[in-house]
């Protein structure tokens, strides 16, 4: 399969600040790549470069087989961009927004109108279609923005933090819409700071930090990097901690760690739910009183923490914007 | 050539979008016409009672100056409009579309020109009410309005550069006020320039706004033989000078604005 997006050693500097520091990326046709990283990691900069909006200082990139510099004009016909801030005109109605974009893609008068109506229907905006966007909710604006990115049926779609700032319900709605889209074969580059979002939507995830990719793979591969499952238990009394440790030793695939103060025991295991049942049986046999027990799989939060030594959301208050 | 026609067509789509805003937010046009109406009334009745221009009613003398000042302020909308679109990410959307780099700017300046036409109509009516009359032929009067609009259109492109560079509509507003307000006052817009102190007088005589005002005055037939313009080239040949100024401003700022747009990145 050919790569719909290919970036090699992209470098972008803003004065002394290095926004992209040799970014490599390859997204096969028809797949979703999640670009995951905290604010200021370089996600938006990467999207701007790949969508021809930003000149860069080094490396090269092609999208849909076209060089982003030499083929920029032609490339813009083939891509759709839906940004972090819904770039729709508040004073225009939903229909007028989409119709304008259609006209600027040179679809022609009638086809442009038809396409606008079609998208409004698909994105559940028919009722609001002829009202100015000013009165739309945040979720509706994002849907309209995404619709605008789809007007010319792009082969590659860039979604820059499509759900940032949305309430949970609107976010779920957006996810449904995006999933439906990709089922149609569009290649998508999705940036997000939400691990859950990348986990759910992306075929492959590139973790990006300080302008470069620090890990890449499927969600499962990345999770495997930080280790498999673990059993987490909280026992009723401190005396039981040692007993628990001894009882569960046969199940552990690595060292059991203990937090004495919290009466907390963590046992690395493999084998899924069966292990959990076995553990409960063993503890019951020893008459150990367990307050809480659970099988935990690593989340992408764990992945990020392991890879960068800090939590993904930690950087959110960083002053570095626009990256 | 084909590309140019396409840029114009795309510009028309963008202009239409901007004009829808004028329709939806009528406050904009109300306020951009209220201040010139206020100026006409203030100058006509307050200053007009103190300023004497030999051989002509001050209100007739005044109108060309107010027209020039107002269309210049009208041109600043280009800057604020673009800065606002930058801020909201709409320029990013436009820049991701397969359109000419000039299309958005053509659209913006065109809609602002239409805006200025509306403002001029409102002001003309106000002027006629307070006693302003056109004493020239219909064609000359039309040429007078055309010249005012041409000059404002050229300034629009200059404001586009400012708007794309500054990125904040409020700053564009303040910055343009600081520049345009004195520019329109150190000129022949409201008073004769003869009694101004030396350096100001020279500035006023060569100020493009003076040339445009003088040209409009002549084309409307609002001049007085007892009050001839100072003997400097741009005021003796004010129509030619106005056209030359407009062309020079366009030649300078059209390429600059397009360059700025190409590099414009929001936030």
Short mmCIF file of N, CA and C in Angstrom, two decimals, chain A residues 14 48 51-55 73 76-77 79 81-93 96 99-101 103-106 113 132 134 144-146 148-149 321-322, chain B residues 3 6-7 9-11 13-14 16-18 20-25 84-85 87-101 103-104 262-267:
data_model
loop_
_atom_site.label_atom_id
_atom_site.label_comp_id
_atom_site.label_asym_id
_atom_site.label_seq_id
_atom_site.Cartn_x
_atom_site.Cartn_y
_atom_site.Cartn_z
N UNK A 14 10.98 28.39 14.93
CA UNK A 14 10.49 29.76 15.13
C UNK A 14 11.55 30.46 15.94
N UNK A 48 0.13 21.92 9.83
CA UNK A 48 0.24 23.12 9.00
C UNK A 48 1.22 22.92 7.85
N UNK A 51 -0.34 20.57 5.25
CA UNK A 51 -1.47 21.13 4.51
C UNK A 51 -1.07 22.38 3.73
N UNK A 52 0.22 22.58 3.55
CA UNK A 52 0.79 23.68 2.74
C UNK A 52 0.62 25.06 3.38
N UNK A 53 0.20 25.12 4.62
CA UNK A 53 -0.04 26.43 5.22
C UNK A 53 1.24 27.07 5.74
N UNK A 54 2.24 26.24 5.99
CA UNK A 54 3.42 26.75 6.66
C UNK A 54 4.67 26.32 5.90
N UNK A 55 5.57 27.29 5.69
CA UNK A 55 6.86 26.94 5.09
C UNK A 55 7.73 26.34 6.17
N UNK A 73 -0.35 23.89 -4.89
CA UNK A 73 -1.63 24.33 -5.44
C UNK A 73 -2.53 23.13 -5.78
N UNK A 76 -3.84 21.22 -2.70
CA UNK A 76 -4.97 21.80 -1.95
C UNK A 76 -6.32 21.30 -2.47
N UNK A 77 -6.34 20.83 -3.69
CA UNK A 77 -7.60 20.28 -4.22
C UNK A 77 -7.91 18.93 -3.58
N UNK A 79 -6.94 17.75 -0.38
CA UNK A 79 -6.94 17.58 1.07
C UNK A 79 -8.07 18.36 1.72
N UNK A 81 -9.02 20.10 5.62
CA UNK A 81 -8.44 20.43 6.91
C UNK A 81 -9.52 20.91 7.85
N UNK A 82 -9.58 20.28 9.00
CA UNK A 82 -10.49 20.75 10.02
C UNK A 82 -9.66 21.03 11.25
N UNK A 83 -9.67 22.29 11.64
CA UNK A 83 -8.70 22.72 12.64
C UNK A 83 -9.21 22.67 14.05
N UNK A 84 -8.33 23.11 14.89
CA UNK A 84 -8.53 23.11 16.32
C UNK A 84 -9.65 24.07 16.73
N UNK A 85 -9.69 25.21 16.03
CA UNK A 85 -10.74 26.18 16.28
C UNK A 85 -11.62 26.14 15.05
N UNK A 86 -12.89 25.90 15.24
CA UNK A 86 -13.77 25.76 14.09
C UNK A 86 -13.70 27.02 13.22
N UNK A 87 -13.12 26.87 12.04
CA UNK A 87 -12.93 28.01 11.15
C UNK A 87 -14.13 28.18 10.25
N UNK A 88 -15.25 28.49 10.86
CA UNK A 88 -16.44 28.76 10.08
C UNK A 88 -16.87 30.19 10.35
N UNK A 89 -17.57 30.79 9.40
CA UNK A 89 -17.96 32.18 9.54
C UNK A 89 -19.25 32.29 10.34
N UNK A 90 -19.15 32.97 11.45
CA UNK A 90 -20.29 33.08 12.37
C UNK A 90 -21.50 33.79 11.77
N UNK A 91 -21.24 34.68 10.86
CA UNK A 91 -22.34 35.49 10.32
C UNK A 91 -23.06 34.81 9.16
N UNK A 92 -22.42 33.77 8.65
CA UNK A 92 -23.05 33.02 7.56
C UNK A 92 -23.86 31.87 8.17
N UNK A 93 -24.84 31.40 7.43
CA UNK A 93 -25.55 30.22 7.87
C UNK A 93 -24.69 29.00 7.60
N UNK A 96 -24.61 28.51 3.90
CA UNK A 96 -23.77 29.50 3.20
C UNK A 96 -22.28 29.20 3.37
N UNK A 99 -21.52 26.24 1.10
CA UNK A 99 -21.66 26.63 -0.30
C UNK A 99 -20.46 27.47 -0.73
N UNK A 100 -20.03 28.38 0.16
CA UNK A 100 -18.88 29.22 -0.16
C UNK A 100 -17.63 28.35 -0.40
N UNK A 101 -17.43 27.40 0.51
CA UNK A 101 -16.26 26.54 0.36
C UNK A 101 -16.35 25.75 -0.95
N UNK A 103 -17.84 26.64 -3.68
CA UNK A 103 -17.57 27.55 -4.80
C UNK A 103 -16.07 27.79 -4.93
N UNK A 104 -15.40 27.88 -3.80
CA UNK A 104 -13.96 28.13 -3.83
C UNK A 104 -13.16 26.89 -4.23
N UNK A 105 -13.80 25.73 -4.14
CA UNK A 105 -13.20 24.52 -4.71
C UNK A 105 -13.56 24.40 -6.18
N UNK A 106 -14.32 25.36 -6.68
CA UNK A 106 -14.74 25.42 -8.08
C UNK A 106 -15.61 24.23 -8.47
N UNK A 113 -24.12 23.73 -4.22
CA UNK A 113 -25.30 23.77 -3.35
C UNK A 113 -25.75 22.38 -2.95
N UNK A 132 -27.80 31.54 11.10
CA UNK A 132 -26.38 31.94 11.22
C UNK A 132 -25.66 31.08 12.25
N UNK A 134 -23.56 31.75 14.36
CA UNK A 134 -23.47 32.41 15.66
C UNK A 134 -24.27 31.67 16.73
N UNK A 144 -19.81 21.33 11.55
CA UNK A 144 -19.85 22.13 10.33
C UNK A 144 -18.44 22.31 9.77
N UNK A 145 -17.49 22.54 10.65
CA UNK A 145 -16.10 22.71 10.23
C UNK A 145 -15.60 21.44 9.55
N UNK A 146 -15.95 20.31 10.13
CA UNK A 146 -15.55 19.03 9.53
C UNK A 146 -16.24 18.86 8.18
N UNK A 148 -17.09 21.20 6.19
CA UNK A 148 -16.41 22.09 5.26
C UNK A 148 -15.15 21.44 4.72
N UNK A 149 -14.48 20.68 5.58
CA UNK A 149 -13.25 20.01 5.15
C UNK A 149 -13.54 18.89 4.15
N UNK A 321 2.29 28.22 22.59
CA UNK A 321 1.06 28.04 21.85
C UNK A 321 1.36 27.91 20.38
N UNK A 322 0.35 27.61 19.62
CA UNK A 322 0.48 27.59 18.17
C UNK A 322 1.33 26.46 17.65
N UNK B 3 -5.96 32.44 -14.98
CA UNK B 3 -5.78 32.48 -13.54
C UNK B 3 -6.32 33.75 -12.95
N UNK B 6 -10.06 33.62 -12.79
CA UNK B 6 -10.45 32.74 -11.69
C UNK B 6 -10.30 33.44 -10.35
N UNK B 7 -9.20 34.19 -10.20
CA UNK B 7 -8.98 34.93 -8.95
C UNK B 7 -10.10 35.94 -8.73
N UNK B 9 -13.19 35.68 -9.92
CA UNK B 9 -14.42 34.94 -9.59
C UNK B 9 -14.39 34.48 -8.13
N UNK B 10 -13.24 33.98 -7.69
CA UNK B 10 -13.10 33.57 -6.29
C UNK B 10 -13.23 34.79 -5.38
N UNK B 11 -12.66 35.90 -5.84
CA UNK B 11 -12.77 37.14 -5.07
C UNK B 11 -14.22 37.54 -4.88
N UNK B 13 -16.77 35.53 -4.73
CA UNK B 13 -17.36 34.64 -3.72
C UNK B 13 -17.03 35.14 -2.32
N UNK B 14 -15.78 35.55 -2.14
CA UNK B 14 -15.35 36.05 -0.82
C UNK B 14 -16.04 37.39 -0.51
N UNK B 16 -18.90 38.37 -1.53
CA UNK B 16 -20.29 38.09 -1.19
C UNK B 16 -20.40 37.67 0.27
N UNK B 17 -19.48 36.84 0.68
CA UNK B 17 -19.45 36.40 2.09
C UNK B 17 -19.32 37.61 3.02
N UNK B 18 -18.43 38.54 2.68
CA UNK B 18 -18.23 39.71 3.54
C UNK B 18 -19.48 40.59 3.57
N UNK B 20 -22.55 39.61 3.18
CA UNK B 20 -23.60 38.98 3.98
C UNK B 20 -23.46 39.43 5.43
N UNK B 21 -22.23 39.59 5.85
CA UNK B 21 -22.00 40.06 7.22
C UNK B 21 -22.59 41.46 7.42
N UNK B 22 -22.40 42.32 6.43
CA UNK B 22 -22.95 43.67 6.54
C UNK B 22 -24.46 43.62 6.68
N UNK B 23 -25.05 42.67 5.94
CA UNK B 23 -26.50 42.52 5.99
C UNK B 23 -26.95 41.97 7.34
N UNK B 24 -26.20 40.99 7.87
CA UNK B 24 -26.59 40.33 9.12
C UNK B 24 -26.29 41.17 10.35
N UNK B 25 -25.22 41.97 10.25
CA UNK B 25 -24.85 42.80 11.40
C UNK B 25 -24.96 44.26 10.98
N UNK B 84 -9.49 40.06 11.90
CA UNK B 84 -10.51 39.25 12.54
C UNK B 84 -10.55 37.84 11.93
N UNK B 85 -10.47 37.76 10.62
CA UNK B 85 -10.48 36.46 9.95
C UNK B 85 -9.25 35.64 10.31
N UNK B 87 -7.66 35.87 13.21
CA UNK B 87 -7.86 35.45 14.59
C UNK B 87 -8.78 34.23 14.67
N UNK B 88 -9.79 34.22 13.82
CA UNK B 88 -10.77 33.15 13.91
C UNK B 88 -10.40 31.92 13.09
N UNK B 89 -9.23 31.97 12.46
CA UNK B 89 -8.79 30.80 11.70
C UNK B 89 -9.40 30.69 10.32
N UNK B 90 -10.18 31.71 9.92
CA UNK B 90 -10.85 31.64 8.61
C UNK B 90 -9.84 31.82 7.48
N UNK B 91 -8.81 32.62 7.75
CA UNK B 91 -7.74 32.76 6.75
C UNK B 91 -7.05 31.42 6.52
N UNK B 92 -6.86 30.65 7.59
CA UNK B 92 -6.29 29.31 7.45
C UNK B 92 -7.14 28.45 6.52
N UNK B 93 -8.45 28.52 6.72
CA UNK B 93 -9.34 27.75 5.85
C UNK B 93 -9.17 28.19 4.40
N UNK B 94 -9.21 29.50 4.17
CA UNK B 94 -9.05 30.01 2.80
C UNK B 94 -7.70 29.56 2.22
N UNK B 95 -6.67 29.63 3.06
CA UNK B 95 -5.35 29.29 2.54
C UNK B 95 -5.22 27.81 2.24
N UNK B 96 -6.09 26.98 2.82
CA UNK B 96 -6.01 25.56 2.52
C UNK B 96 -6.83 25.20 1.28
N UNK B 97 -7.49 26.21 0.69
CA UNK B 97 -8.31 25.96 -0.50
C UNK B 97 -7.52 26.26 -1.78
N UNK B 98 -7.89 25.59 -2.86
CA UNK B 98 -7.14 25.79 -4.11
C UNK B 98 -7.53 27.09 -4.82
N UNK B 99 -7.28 28.22 -4.18
CA UNK B 99 -7.59 29.50 -4.81
C UNK B 99 -6.34 30.37 -4.87
N UNK B 100 -6.38 31.37 -5.75
CA UNK B 100 -5.23 32.25 -5.91
C UNK B 100 -4.97 32.99 -4.60
N UNK B 101 -3.71 33.30 -4.37
CA UNK B 101 -3.34 34.00 -3.14
C UNK B 101 -3.95 35.39 -3.08
N UNK B 103 -7.06 36.08 -4.17
CA UNK B 103 -8.53 36.04 -4.21
C UNK B 103 -9.18 36.61 -2.95
N UNK B 104 -8.67 36.21 -1.79
CA UNK B 104 -9.27 36.67 -0.54
C UNK B 104 -9.11 38.18 -0.40
N UNK B 262 0.43 35.24 1.88
CA UNK B 262 1.01 33.92 1.63
C UNK B 262 1.69 33.39 2.89
N UNK B 263 2.25 34.31 3.66
CA UNK B 263 2.99 33.88 4.85
C UNK B 263 2.12 33.88 6.10
N UNK B 264 0.91 34.40 5.95
CA UNK B 264 0.08 34.60 7.14
C UNK B 264 -0.25 33.27 7.80
N UNK B 265 0.06 33.18 9.07
CA UNK B 265 -0.31 32.00 9.84
C UNK B 265 -1.01 32.48 11.09
N UNK B 266 -2.18 31.95 11.31
CA UNK B 266 -2.95 32.40 12.46
C UNK B 266 -2.27 32.00 13.76
N UNK B 267 -2.45 32.84 14.76
CA UNK B 267 -1.96 32.61 16.13
C UNK B 267 -0.49 32.30 16.21
#
